CSV table of C-alpha atoms and ligand atoms in Angstrom, one decimal:
chain,number,residue,atom,x,y,z
A,1,MET,CA,0.1,0.1,0.2
A,2,GLN,CA,3.1,2.3,1.1
A,3,GLU,CA,4.8,1.4,-2.0
A,4,ALA,CA,1.4,1.9,-4.4
A,5,SER,CA,1.1,5.3,-2.7
A,6,GLN,CA,4.9,6.3,-3.3
A,7,ASP,CA,4.4,5.1,-7.0
A,8,TRP,CA,1.5,7.5,-7.7
A,9,MET,CA,3.3,10.4,-5.8
A,10,LYS,CA,6.7,9.9,-7.9
A,11,ARG,CA,4.5,10.2,-10.9
A,12,VAL,CA,2.8,13.4,-9.9
A,13,HIS,CA,6.6,15.0,-9.5
A,14,ASP,CA,7.9,13.1,-12.6
A,15,PHE,CA,5.3,15.0,-14.8
A,16,GLY,CA,6.0,18.4,-12.9
A,17,HIS,CA,3.0,18.4,-10.8
A,18,GLY,CA,4.6,18.1,-7.2
A,19,HIS,CA,3.1,21.5,-6.1
A,20,LEU,CA,-0.3,19.5,-5.7
A,21,LEU,CA,1.3,17.7,-2.7
A,22,ARG,CA,2.8,20.7,-1.4
A,23,PHE,CA,0.1,21.1,1.3
A,24,TRP,CA,-0.2,17.4,1.8
A,25,SER,CA,1.5,17.1,5.7
A,26,GLU,CA,-1.3,19.7,6.8
A,27,LEU,CA,-4.4,17.6,5.5
A,28,SER,CA,-6.6,15.3,7.6
A,29,SER,CA,-6.3,11.9,6.6
A,30,GLU,CA,-9.7,12.2,5.0
A,31,ASP,CA,-8.5,15.2,2.9
A,32,GLN,CA,-5.2,13.1,1.6
A,33,LYS,CA,-7.7,10.5,0.7
A,34,SER,CA,-9.7,12.9,-1.4
A,35,LEU,CA,-6.7,14.6,-2.8
A,36,ALA,CA,-4.9,11.1,-3.6
A,37,SER,CA,-8.1,10.0,-5.7
A,38,GLN,CA,-8.4,13.1,-7.4
A,39,VAL,CA,-4.7,12.9,-8.4
A,40,GLN,CA,-4.8,9.5,-9.6
A,41,SER,CA,-7.8,9.7,-11.8
A,42,ILE,CA,-5.5,12.2,-14.0
A,43,ASP,CA,-4.2,11.0,-16.9
A,44,PHE,CA,-0.7,13.3,-16.9
A,45,GLN,CA,0.6,12.3,-20.2
A,46,GLU,CA,-2.5,13.2,-22.1
A,47,LEU,CA,-2.7,16.6,-20.1
A,48,ALA,CA,0.9,17.1,-21.3
A,49,THR,CA,0.0,16.4,-24.8
A,50,LEU,CA,-2.7,18.6,-24.7
A,51,PHE,CA,-0.7,21.4,-23.0
A,52,SER,CA,2.0,21.1,-25.8
A,53,GLY,CA,-0.5,21.1,-28.6
A,54,THR,CA,1.0,18.1,-30.2
A,55,GLU,CA,-2.1,16.3,-30.2
A,56,LYS,CA,-3.7,15.8,-33.6
A,57,SER,CA,-5.0,19.4,-34.6
A,58,VAL,CA,-7.3,20.2,-37.2
A,59,ASP,CA,-6.3,22.8,-40.0
A,60,TRP,CA,-10.0,24.8,-40.0
A,61,SER,CA,-9.0,27.0,-42.8
A,62,GLU,CA,-7.9,24.5,-45.2
A,63,LEU,CA,-11.1,22.2,-44.2
A,64,SER,CA,-13.2,25.2,-44.7
A,65,ARG,CA,-12.0,25.8,-48.1
A,66,ARG,CA,-13.5,22.6,-49.1
A,67,ALA,CA,-16.5,22.7,-46.9
A,68,GLN,CA,-19.8,22.2,-49.0
A,69,PRO,CA,-23.5,23.2,-47.6
A,70,PRO,CA,-24.7,19.7,-45.9
A,71,ILE,CA,-27.3,17.8,-47.5
A,72,ALA,CA,-30.6,18.6,-45.7
A,73,ILE,CA,-34.1,18.5,-45.4
A,74,ARG,CA,-34.9,22.3,-46.0
A,75,LEU,CA,-38.0,24.2,-44.4
A,76,GLN,CA,-39.3,25.5,-47.9
A,77,GLU,CA,-38.3,22.5,-50.2
A,78,ASN,CA,-40.2,19.0,-50.4
A,79,SER,CA,-37.5,16.1,-49.8
A,80,PRO,CA,-37.4,14.1,-52.7
A,81,ALA,CA,-36.5,10.9,-50.6
A,82,PHE,CA,-39.3,11.0,-48.2
A,83,SER,CA,-42.3,13.4,-47.1
A,84,LYS,CA,-43.0,15.3,-44.0
A,85,ALA,CA,-45.9,13.1,-43.3
A,86,GLU,CA,-44.1,10.1,-44.0
A,87,ALA,CA,-41.5,11.2,-41.2
A,88,LEU,CA,-44.1,12.5,-38.8
A,89,GLU,CA,-45.7,9.2,-38.6
A,90,CYS,CA,-42.5,7.2,-38.3
A,91,GLY,CA,-41.2,9.1,-35.6
A,92,GLU,CA,-44.6,9.1,-33.7
A,93,ASN,CA,-44.5,5.5,-34.2
A,94,ALA,CA,-41.3,4.9,-32.7
A,95,ILE,CA,-42.0,7.1,-29.7
A,96,ARG,CA,-45.4,5.1,-29.2
A,97,GLN,CA,-43.3,2.0,-29.3
A,98,GLY,CA,-41.0,3.1,-26.6
A,99,LYS,CA,-37.8,3.2,-28.4
A,100,VAL,CA,-36.8,6.8,-27.8
A,101,GLY,CA,-35.4,8.4,-24.5
A,102,MET,CA,-34.4,11.9,-24.1
A,103,ILE,CA,-31.1,13.2,-23.0
A,104,LEU,CA,-31.0,17.0,-21.6
A,105,VAL,CA,-27.4,18.3,-20.7
A,106,ALA,CA,-27.2,20.2,-17.9
A,107,GLY,CA,-23.8,20.0,-16.6
A,108,GLY,CA,-22.4,23.2,-17.5
A,109,GLN,CA,-21.3,26.0,-15.2
A,110,GLY,CA,-23.7,28.6,-16.7
A,111,THR,CA,-20.8,31.2,-16.2
A,112,ARG,CA,-22.1,33.8,-18.6
A,113,LEU,CA,-25.7,33.8,-17.2
A,114,GLY,CA,-24.2,34.5,-13.6
A,115,PHE,CA,-26.8,32.7,-11.7
A,116,ASP,CA,-25.3,30.6,-8.9
A,117,GLN,CA,-27.4,27.7,-9.4
A,118,PRO,CA,-27.5,24.8,-12.1
A,119,LYS,CA,-29.0,27.0,-15.0
A,120,GLY,CA,-32.0,24.4,-15.4
A,121,MET,CA,-33.3,26.1,-12.0
A,122,PHE,CA,-33.3,29.3,-13.6
A,123,ARG,CA,-36.8,30.5,-14.0
A,124,ILE,CA,-38.1,31.5,-17.5
A,125,GLY,CA,-41.4,31.0,-18.2
A,126,PRO,CA,-42.9,34.2,-19.4
A,127,VAL,CA,-46.1,33.9,-17.4
A,128,SER,CA,-45.9,31.0,-15.1
A,129,ASN,CA,-42.0,31.6,-14.0
A,130,ARG,CA,-41.2,27.9,-14.4
A,131,SER,CA,-37.9,26.8,-14.5
A,132,LEU,CA,-35.7,25.6,-17.4
A,133,PHE,CA,-36.1,22.1,-16.1
A,134,ALA,CA,-39.6,22.4,-15.7
A,135,MET,CA,-40.1,23.7,-19.4
A,136,HIS,CA,-38.1,20.6,-20.9
A,137,ALA,CA,-40.1,18.2,-18.3
A,138,ASP,CA,-43.5,19.5,-19.4
A,139,SER,CA,-42.9,19.1,-23.0
A,140,LEU,CA,-41.5,15.6,-22.6
A,141,ARG,CA,-44.9,15.1,-20.4
A,142,GLY,CA,-46.8,16.5,-23.6
A,143,ALA,CA,-44.9,13.9,-25.8
A,144,MET,CA,-45.9,11.0,-23.2
A,145,ARG,CA,-49.7,12.3,-23.0
A,146,LYS,CA,-49.8,12.6,-26.7
A,147,TYR,CA,-48.2,9.3,-27.7
A,148,GLU,CA,-49.3,7.3,-24.7
A,149,ALA,CA,-45.9,6.3,-24.2
A,150,SER,CA,-43.2,6.2,-21.3
A,151,ILE,CA,-40.1,8.4,-22.3
A,152,PRO,CA,-37.0,8.3,-20.1
A,153,PHE,CA,-35.7,11.3,-19.1
A,154,TYR,CA,-31.6,11.2,-18.7
A,155,VAL,CA,-30.4,14.3,-17.4
A,156,MET,CA,-26.7,14.8,-17.3
A,157,THR,CA,-25.2,16.9,-14.3
A,158,SER,CA,-21.5,17.8,-13.4
A,159,PRO,CA,-20.0,17.8,-10.0
A,160,ALA,CA,-20.8,21.4,-10.2
A,161,THR,CA,-24.7,21.0,-10.6
A,162,ASP,CA,-25.3,17.3,-9.6
A,163,LEU,CA,-26.2,17.9,-5.8
A,164,ALA,CA,-28.5,20.7,-6.2
A,165,THR,CA,-30.1,19.3,-9.3
A,166,ARG,CA,-30.8,16.0,-7.7
A,167,GLU,CA,-32.2,18.2,-4.6
A,168,TYR,CA,-34.2,20.4,-7.1
A,169,PHE,CA,-36.0,17.3,-8.4
A,170,ARG,CA,-36.6,15.9,-5.5
A,171,ASP,CA,-38.2,18.8,-4.0
A,172,HIS,CA,-40.6,19.7,-7.1
A,173,HIS,CA,-42.0,16.0,-7.5
A,174,HIS,CA,-39.6,15.0,-10.1
A,175,LEU,CA,-41.3,17.7,-12.0
A,176,GLY,CA,-44.6,15.5,-12.5
A,177,LEU,CA,-42.4,12.4,-13.9
A,178,LYS,CA,-42.7,9.0,-12.5
A,179,PRO,CA,-39.3,8.6,-10.3
A,180,GLU,CA,-38.4,5.6,-12.9
A,181,GLU,CA,-38.7,8.0,-15.9
A,182,LEU,CA,-36.1,10.3,-14.5
A,183,ILE,CA,-32.3,9.2,-14.5
A,184,VAL,CA,-30.0,11.8,-13.4
A,185,PHE,CA,-26.3,11.0,-14.2
A,186,CYS,CA,-23.0,12.9,-13.7
A,187,GLN,CA,-20.3,13.4,-16.1
A,188,GLY,CA,-16.3,13.8,-15.7
A,189,THR,CA,-14.2,16.4,-15.2
A,190,MET,CA,-10.9,17.6,-16.6
A,191,PRO,CA,-8.5,19.9,-14.3
A,192,ALA,CA,-7.8,23.3,-15.4
A,193,VAL,CA,-4.1,24.2,-15.9
A,194,ASP,CA,-2.1,27.6,-15.6
A,195,ALA,CA,-2.3,29.1,-19.3
A,196,ALA,CA,1.5,30.0,-19.1
A,197,THR,CA,3.1,26.7,-17.4
A,198,GLY,CA,0.6,24.0,-17.8
A,199,LYS,CA,0.5,23.3,-14.2
A,200,ILE,CA,-2.7,22.0,-12.7
A,201,LEU,CA,-4.4,24.6,-10.5
A,202,MET,CA,-5.7,23.6,-7.0
A,203,GLU,CA,-9.1,25.2,-5.7
A,204,SER,CA,-7.9,24.6,-2.0
A,205,LYS,CA,-5.1,22.5,-0.3
A,206,SER,CA,-7.0,19.2,-1.0
A,207,GLN,CA,-9.1,20.1,-4.0
A,208,LEU,CA,-7.9,20.4,-7.8
A,209,ALA,CA,-9.6,23.1,-9.7
A,210,LEU,CA,-11.7,20.5,-11.8
A,211,SER,CA,-14.6,21.5,-14.3
A,212,PRO,CA,-17.0,19.3,-16.3
A,213,ASP,CA,-15.4,18.0,-19.2
A,214,GLY,CA,-17.7,19.6,-22.0
A,215,HIS,CA,-21.1,18.2,-23.3
A,216,GLY,CA,-19.0,15.8,-25.2
A,217,GLY,CA,-18.4,13.9,-22.0
A,218,ILE,CA,-21.4,12.5,-22.2
A,219,VAL,CA,-20.1,9.6,-24.6
A,220,ALA,CA,-17.9,8.5,-21.7
A,221,SER,CA,-20.4,9.0,-19.0
A,222,LEU,CA,-23.2,7.2,-20.7
A,223,ASP,CA,-21.0,4.2,-21.0
A,224,LYS,CA,-19.2,4.1,-17.8
A,225,GLN,CA,-22.3,4.8,-15.6
A,226,GLY,CA,-24.3,1.8,-17.6
A,227,ILE,CA,-26.7,4.1,-18.9
A,228,LEU,CA,-26.2,2.8,-22.4
A,229,LYS,CA,-26.8,-0.8,-21.0
A,230,SER,CA,-29.8,-0.1,-19.0
A,231,ALA,CA,-31.3,1.9,-21.6
A,232,SER,CA,-30.8,-0.7,-24.1
A,233,GLU,CA,-32.4,-3.2,-21.9
A,234,ARG,CA,-35.6,-1.2,-21.5
A,235,GLY,CA,-35.8,-1.0,-25.2
A,236,ILE,CA,-34.4,2.4,-26.2
A,237,GLU,CA,-32.9,2.6,-29.4
A,238,HIS,CA,-32.6,6.3,-30.2
A,239,PHE,CA,-31.8,9.3,-27.9
A,240,PHE,CA,-33.3,12.7,-28.6
A,241,TYR,CA,-30.5,15.5,-27.4
A,242,ALA,CA,-30.9,18.9,-26.3
A,243,GLN,CA,-29.4,21.4,-24.1
A,244,VAL,CA,-31.0,22.9,-20.7
A,245,ASP,CA,-30.7,26.2,-21.8
A,246,ASN,CA,-33.1,26.3,-24.9
A,247,PRO,CA,-36.8,25.8,-23.5
A,248,LEU,CA,-37.9,26.0,-27.3
A,249,VAL,CA,-36.7,22.9,-28.3
A,250,ARG,CA,-39.8,20.5,-28.6
A,251,ALA,CA,-39.1,17.5,-26.5
A,252,CYS,CA,-38.6,14.3,-28.7
A,253,ASP,CA,-39.8,16.1,-31.7
A,254,PRO,CA,-41.2,13.3,-34.0
A,255,LEU,CA,-40.6,15.0,-37.1
A,256,LEU,CA,-37.0,15.0,-36.5
A,257,ILE,CA,-36.9,11.5,-35.1
A,258,GLY,CA,-38.9,10.2,-38.2
A,259,TYR,CA,-36.3,11.7,-40.6
A,260,HIS,CA,-33.7,10.3,-38.9
A,261,LEU,CA,-34.9,6.7,-39.3
A,262,LEU,CA,-36.1,7.1,-42.7
A,263,ALA,CA,-32.6,8.1,-43.6
A,264,LYS,CA,-31.0,5.3,-41.3
A,265,SER,CA,-29.0,7.9,-39.8
A,266,GLN,CA,-26.6,7.4,-36.9
A,267,MET,CA,-26.6,11.3,-35.7
A,268,THR,CA,-29.4,13.9,-36.8
A,269,THR,CA,-28.7,17.3,-36.5
A,270,GLN,CA,-31.3,20.2,-36.2
A,271,VAL,CA,-30.0,23.5,-37.8
A,272,VAL,CA,-31.5,27.0,-38.6
A,273,LYS,CA,-30.6,29.3,-41.6
A,274,LYS,CA,-27.7,31.8,-40.4
A,275,ARG,CA,-28.7,35.2,-40.6
A,276,PHE,CA,-25.5,36.4,-41.6
A,277,GLY,CA,-22.1,34.7,-42.7
A,278,LYS,CA,-20.0,35.0,-39.1
A,279,GLU,CA,-23.1,34.3,-37.1
A,280,LYS,CA,-21.9,33.0,-33.6
A,281,VAL,CA,-23.0,29.5,-34.2
A,282,GLY,CA,-21.5,26.3,-35.2
A,283,ASN,CA,-21.3,25.9,-39.3
A,284,VAL,CA,-22.7,22.3,-40.1
A,285,VAL,CA,-21.1,21.5,-43.3
A,286,SER,CA,-20.1,18.3,-45.5
A,287,ILE,CA,-16.7,17.6,-46.2
A,288,ASP,CA,-15.1,14.6,-48.5
A,289,GLY,CA,-19.1,12.9,-47.5
A,290,ARG,CA,-18.5,13.4,-43.8
A,291,THR,CA,-20.7,16.0,-41.8
A,292,HIS,CA,-18.6,18.6,-39.5
A,293,ILE,CA,-19.3,21.4,-37.5
A,294,ILE,CA,-16.9,24.3,-38.2
A,295,GLU,CA,-17.1,26.7,-34.9
A,296,TYR,CA,-17.8,30.4,-36.4
A,297,SER,CA,-14.5,31.4,-34.6
A,298,ASP,CA,-12.5,28.9,-36.7
A,299,LEU,CA,-14.7,29.7,-40.0
A,300,PRO,CA,-12.2,32.1,-42.4
A,301,ASP,CA,-14.0,35.5,-43.4
A,302,ASP,CA,-14.0,34.4,-46.9
A,303,ALA,CA,-15.9,31.0,-46.5
A,304,ALA,CA,-18.4,32.4,-44.1
A,305,ALA,CA,-19.2,35.1,-47.0
A,306,ARG,CA,-19.4,32.6,-50.2
A,307,THR,CA,-22.7,32.4,-51.8
A,308,ASP,CA,-24.3,30.2,-54.3
A,309,GLN,CA,-25.8,30.8,-57.4
A,310,ASP,CA,-28.7,32.3,-55.9
A,311,GLY,CA,-27.1,34.6,-53.8
A,312,GLU,CA,-27.6,32.6,-50.6
A,313,LEU,CA,-24.7,31.9,-48.0
A,314,SER,CA,-23.1,28.6,-49.5
A,315,LEU,CA,-22.3,27.6,-45.6
A,316,TRP,CA,-25.9,28.6,-44.3
A,317,ALA,CA,-26.6,25.9,-41.8
A,318,GLY,CA,-26.3,26.6,-38.1
A,319,ASN,CA,-26.1,24.4,-35.2
A,320,ILE,CA,-28.4,24.7,-32.5
A,321,ALA,CA,-27.2,21.4,-30.6
A,322,VAL,CA,-30.6,19.6,-31.1
A,323,HIS,CA,-29.6,16.0,-32.3
A,324,VAL,CA,-31.1,12.4,-32.4
A,325,LEU,CA,-28.6,9.7,-31.8
A,326,ASP,CA,-28.6,6.4,-32.0
A,327,LEU,CA,-27.9,4.2,-28.9
A,328,GLY,CA,-25.6,1.6,-31.0
A,329,PHE,CA,-23.3,4.5,-32.4
A,330,LEU,CA,-22.9,5.9,-29.0
A,331,ALA,CA,-21.8,2.6,-27.7
A,332,GLU,CA,-19.4,2.4,-30.7
A,333,ALA,CA,-18.3,5.6,-30.1
A,334,SER,CA,-17.8,5.2,-26.4
A,335,ARG,CA,-15.4,2.3,-27.4
A,336,GLY,CA,-13.2,4.5,-29.7
A,337,GLU,CA,-9.6,4.9,-28.9
A,338,GLY,CA,-9.2,8.1,-26.9
A,339,GLY,CA,-12.4,9.2,-27.1
A,340,LEU,CA,-13.8,12.8,-28.8
A,341,PRO,CA,-11.0,15.6,-29.2
A,342,PHE,CA,-10.5,18.2,-26.4
A,343,HIS,CA,-11.0,21.7,-27.3
A,344,ARG,CA,-9.2,24.5,-25.1
A,345,ALA,CA,-11.0,27.5,-23.5
A,346,ILE,CA,-8.7,30.3,-21.7
A,347,LYS,CA,-11.0,31.2,-18.6
A,348,GLN,CA,-10.6,33.0,-15.3
A,349,VAL,CA,-10.0,30.3,-12.7
A,350,PRO,CA,-9.3,31.3,-9.3
A,351,HIS,CA,-6.3,29.1,-7.6
A,352,LEU,CA,-4.3,28.4,-4.8
A,353,ARG,CA,-1.0,30.5,-4.8
A,354,GLU,CA,2.3,28.8,-3.2
A,355,ASP,CA,1.6,30.9,0.2
A,356,GLY,CA,-1.7,29.0,0.3
A,357,VAL,CA,-3.7,31.9,-0.5
A,358,LEU,CA,-6.5,32.0,-2.7
A,359,GLU,CA,-6.3,34.3,-5.8
A,360,LYS,CA,-9.1,35.4,-7.9
A,361,PRO,CA,-7.5,36.6,-11.3
A,362,ALA,CA,-8.7,39.8,-13.1
A,363,ALA,CA,-8.0,38.3,-16.4
A,364,PRO,CA,-8.1,35.0,-18.0
A,365,ASN,CA,-5.5,32.8,-16.3
A,366,ALA,CA,-6.3,28.9,-17.2
A,367,ILE,CA,-6.8,26.7,-20.0
A,368,LYS,CA,-9.9,24.4,-19.4
A,369,TYR,CA,-10.2,21.3,-21.6
A,370,GLU,CA,-13.7,20.2,-23.1
A,371,ARG,CA,-15.1,17.8,-25.5
A,372,PHE,CA,-17.6,18.7,-27.7
A,373,VAL,CA,-20.7,16.4,-28.7
A,374,PHE,CA,-20.9,17.4,-32.4
A,375,ASP,CA,-17.6,15.7,-32.7
A,376,LEU,CA,-19.5,12.9,-33.0
A,377,LEU,CA,-20.7,13.9,-36.6
A,378,PRO,CA,-17.5,13.1,-38.7
A,379,LEU,CA,-17.5,9.6,-37.0
A,380,ALA,CA,-21.0,8.9,-38.1
A,381,GLU,CA,-21.3,7.0,-41.7
A,382,ARG,CA,-24.4,8.0,-42.2
A,383,THR,CA,-26.1,11.7,-40.8
A,384,MET,CA,-29.0,13.7,-41.9
A,385,VAL,CA,-29.4,17.5,-41.1
A,386,VAL,CA,-33.0,18.9,-40.9
A,387,GLU,CA,-33.7,22.3,-40.9
A,388,GLY,CA,-36.0,24.2,-38.5
A,389,ASP,CA,-37.5,27.7,-38.1
A,390,ALA,CA,-35.4,29.5,-35.2
A,391,ARG,CA,-38.6,31.1,-34.2
A,392,ASP,CA,-39.7,27.9,-33.2
A,393,VAL,CA,-36.8,25.9,-32.0
A,394,PHE,CA,-34.1,28.0,-30.8
A,395,ALA,CA,-34.1,30.6,-28.2
A,396,PRO,CA,-31.1,29.9,-25.9
A,397,VAL,CA,-30.6,31.5,-22.3
A,398,LYS,CA,-26.6,32.1,-22.3
A,399,ASN,CA,-26.5,35.7,-21.2
A,400,ALA,CA,-26.9,38.0,-18.3
A,401,GLU,CA,-29.7,40.7,-18.8
A,402,GLY,CA,-28.1,43.8,-20.7
A,403,ALA,CA,-26.4,41.4,-23.1
A,404,PRO,CA,-27.1,42.1,-26.7
A,405,THR,CA,-28.5,38.6,-27.5
A,406,ASP,CA,-29.4,35.2,-25.8
A,407,THR,CA,-30.7,37.2,-22.6
A,408,PRO,CA,-33.5,35.8,-20.2
A,409,THR,CA,-35.9,38.5,-21.7
A,410,ALA,CA,-34.9,37.5,-25.4
A,411,THR,CA,-36.0,33.7,-24.5
A,412,ARG,CA,-39.3,34.6,-22.6
A,413,GLN,CA,-40.1,37.0,-25.6
A,414,ALA,CA,-39.4,34.2,-28.1
A,415,LEU,CA,-41.5,31.7,-26.0
A,416,SER,CA,-44.3,34.0,-25.8
A,417,MET,CA,-44.4,35.2,-29.6
A,418,GLN,CA,-44.5,31.2,-30.5
A,419,HIS,CA,-47.4,30.6,-27.9
A,420,LYS,CA,-49.2,33.7,-29.7
A,421,ARG,CA,-48.5,32.4,-32.9
A,422,TRP,CA,-50.2,28.8,-32.1
A,423,LEU,CA,-53.2,30.9,-30.4
A,424,GLU,CA,-53.5,32.9,-33.7
A,425,GLN,CA,-53.0,29.9,-36.0
A,426,ALA,CA,-56.1,28.2,-34.0
A,427,GLY,CA,-58.2,31.1,-34.6
A,428,VAL,CA,-57.9,33.1,-31.7
A,429,ALA,CA,-57.2,36.9,-31.7
A,430,VAL,CA,-54.7,38.0,-29.1
A,431,ASN,CA,-53.8,41.5,-28.2
A,432,PRO,CA,-50.3,42.2,-29.0
A,433,SER,CA,-49.6,43.6,-25.6
A,434,VAL,CA,-50.6,40.4,-23.9
A,435,LYS,CA,-48.0,37.8,-22.4
A,436,VAL,CA,-48.9,34.5,-23.5
A,437,GLU,CA,-47.5,31.2,-22.2
A,438,ILE,CA,-48.8,27.7,-23.2
A,439,ASN,CA,-47.7,24.9,-21.3
A,440,PRO,CA,-46.5,21.8,-23.8
A,441,HIS,CA,-48.0,19.4,-21.2
A,442,TRP,CA,-51.5,20.6,-22.5
A,443,ALA,CA,-50.9,21.5,-26.2
A,444,LEU,CA,-47.6,21.0,-28.0
A,445,ASP,CA,-48.2,22.9,-30.8
A,446,ALA,CA,-50.9,25.0,-33.0
A,447,GLU,CA,-52.8,21.8,-34.1
A,448,GLU,CA,-53.2,20.8,-30.5
A,449,VAL,CA,-54.4,24.1,-29.1
A,450,ARG,CA,-57.0,24.3,-32.1
A,451,MET,CA,-58.4,20.8,-30.8
A,452,LYS,CA,-58.2,21.7,-27.1
A,453,ILE,CA,-59.9,25.0,-27.6
A,454,GLN,CA,-62.8,23.2,-29.5
A,455,LYS,CA,-62.7,20.9,-26.3
A,456,PRO,CA,-62.2,22.9,-23.5
A,457,SER,CA,-63.0,20.2,-21.2
A,458,HIS,CA,-59.6,18.9,-21.8
A,459,ILE,CA,-57.8,21.7,-20.1
A,460,LEU,CA,-55.5,20.3,-17.7
A,461,VAL,CA,-54.3,22.3,-14.4
A,462,ASP,CA,-50.6,21.2,-13.2
A,463,THR,CA,-50.5,21.3,-9.3
A,464,TYR,CA,-46.7,20.4,-8.5
A,465,PHE,CA,-45.7,24.3,-8.9
A,466,ALA,CA,-48.2,25.3,-5.9
B,1,UTP,P1,-22.3,26.3,-22.7
B,1,UTP,O1,-21.3,25.7,-23.9
B,1,UTP,O2,-23.2,27.2,-23.4
B,1,UTP,O3,-21.8,26.4,-21.4
B,1,UTP,O4,-23.4,24.7,-22.8
B,1,UTP,P2,-22.4,26.8,-19.9
B,1,UTP,O5,-22.0,26.0,-19.0
B,1,UTP,O6,-24.2,26.6,-20.2
B,1,UTP,O7,-22.6,28.2,-19.9
B,1,UTP,P3,-21.1,29.1,-19.9
B,1,UTP,O8,-20.2,29.0,-21.3
B,1,UTP,O9,-20.4,28.7,-18.8
B,1,UTP,O10,-21.5,30.6,-19.9
B,1,UTP,C1,-24.2,24.4,-23.3
B,1,UTP,C2,-25.0,23.1,-22.9
B,1,UTP,O11,-24.4,22.4,-22.6
B,1,UTP,C3,-24.1,21.8,-21.5
B,1,UTP,C4,-24.6,23.0,-20.6
B,1,UTP,O12,-25.2,22.8,-19.3
B,1,UTP,C5,-25.9,23.6,-21.9
B,1,UTP,O13,-26.9,22.8,-21.7
B,1,UTP,N1,-22.5,21.4,-20.9
B,1,UTP,C6,-22.0,22.5,-20.9
B,1,UTP,C7,-22.7,20.3,-20.0
B,1,UTP,O14,-23.5,19.5,-19.7
B,1,UTP,N2,-21.5,20.2,-19.5
B,1,UTP,C8,-20.3,20.8,-19.9
B,1,UTP,O15,-19.3,20.4,-19.4
B,1,UTP,C9,-20.7,21.9,-20.5
């Protein structure tokens, strides 16, 4: 035991991270155990390679020049391959047959929003003041109601959000879901390193500065935590994937699932038409027959501005992080060597100085490493891209009030406008000054609103918020 512990300590020193043990002798045996387990779980070789920048890197300028628009189902065009009605029926059948699960990624730290709880707990309902978690759970319950099916809800947390998220669900009656329909699982972490030296930063004398390993961490954690296995055992074949910060997403959108199935796609992505070339969204493109996402920051100006013969942006498809993923494809990807690549982000990370005092940097000082779920796309042999109307599918809460875009106010407005449109399409005149919110558990779209209005006895009241 003693020898084993000396082995890992030697390894820490050999890789130049001896400072992690600087306060070892001051720690209680419990804290020593905790620090030892954090340190032992680090792949120092991988971290050294990442910091040196010698890992396989991508030449985005070169790839951007070769990038073509993806083959996609466009909003205003009829697909030559399959009709919308066919896709809808196919998606609805898969949900009815219990083959679909919903994944919600909610492990991010939400630093831009500046909310000190998990972002899912942020209240966003324009009238109800419901939380982001509640909006997603209600949308999912709406799908369960409509298709008379049970759809498991897989919520990915991180050590930063896990406990508060579990308590929130427990204290709010699982937001109306049956306990067996709610599966919360925690993603992994990566250490933050000093941007100048590559040394791992410490948050306290016994705690490394660890942060969630990105939404792409889902691939490894689904596998490690046995979720793929248990989902497969309950008959799940496909996952509908969404992010907690976008309450406009329709949980388990049957149309998207249907296109995915008809195309025999392994990973399907919903996109919106970009408003301008350098819009701050990932660009979904096709390169040598594979689908990739090129981040707006990696897309050279000339590639962003390129237009087709109709004068439309050539690289038009913006990623909104709504996907359908095959369970078999995820299982295969989780067995892939090395996992998804890491991306680096320079961030401000508070850390312990040599004298044991916590320093809160005024400027970015650290590198965080994150995996992105969209790096799965090029691994898939068969993908599908489907355009959605941004007004109906995308209004993420990213920034605090006062920012130019993606603020809570903008999201509330987008929700209210969508629900007003549903009412108007159902023949209801709505005063423009009135705030509107429709609970998706009551009606999922304009068509359902129309049917419910004709039969008002169907109006449903939720009580778990009281
Ligand atoms: P963002 O990249 O927007 O990050 O996450 P964020 O943490 O919400 O916000 P900032 O950048 O700190 O301001 C997009 C989605 O991916 C999830 C988030 O919870 C959000 O739903 N995510 C992000 C994870 O689940 N894990 C991560 O490690 C990172």
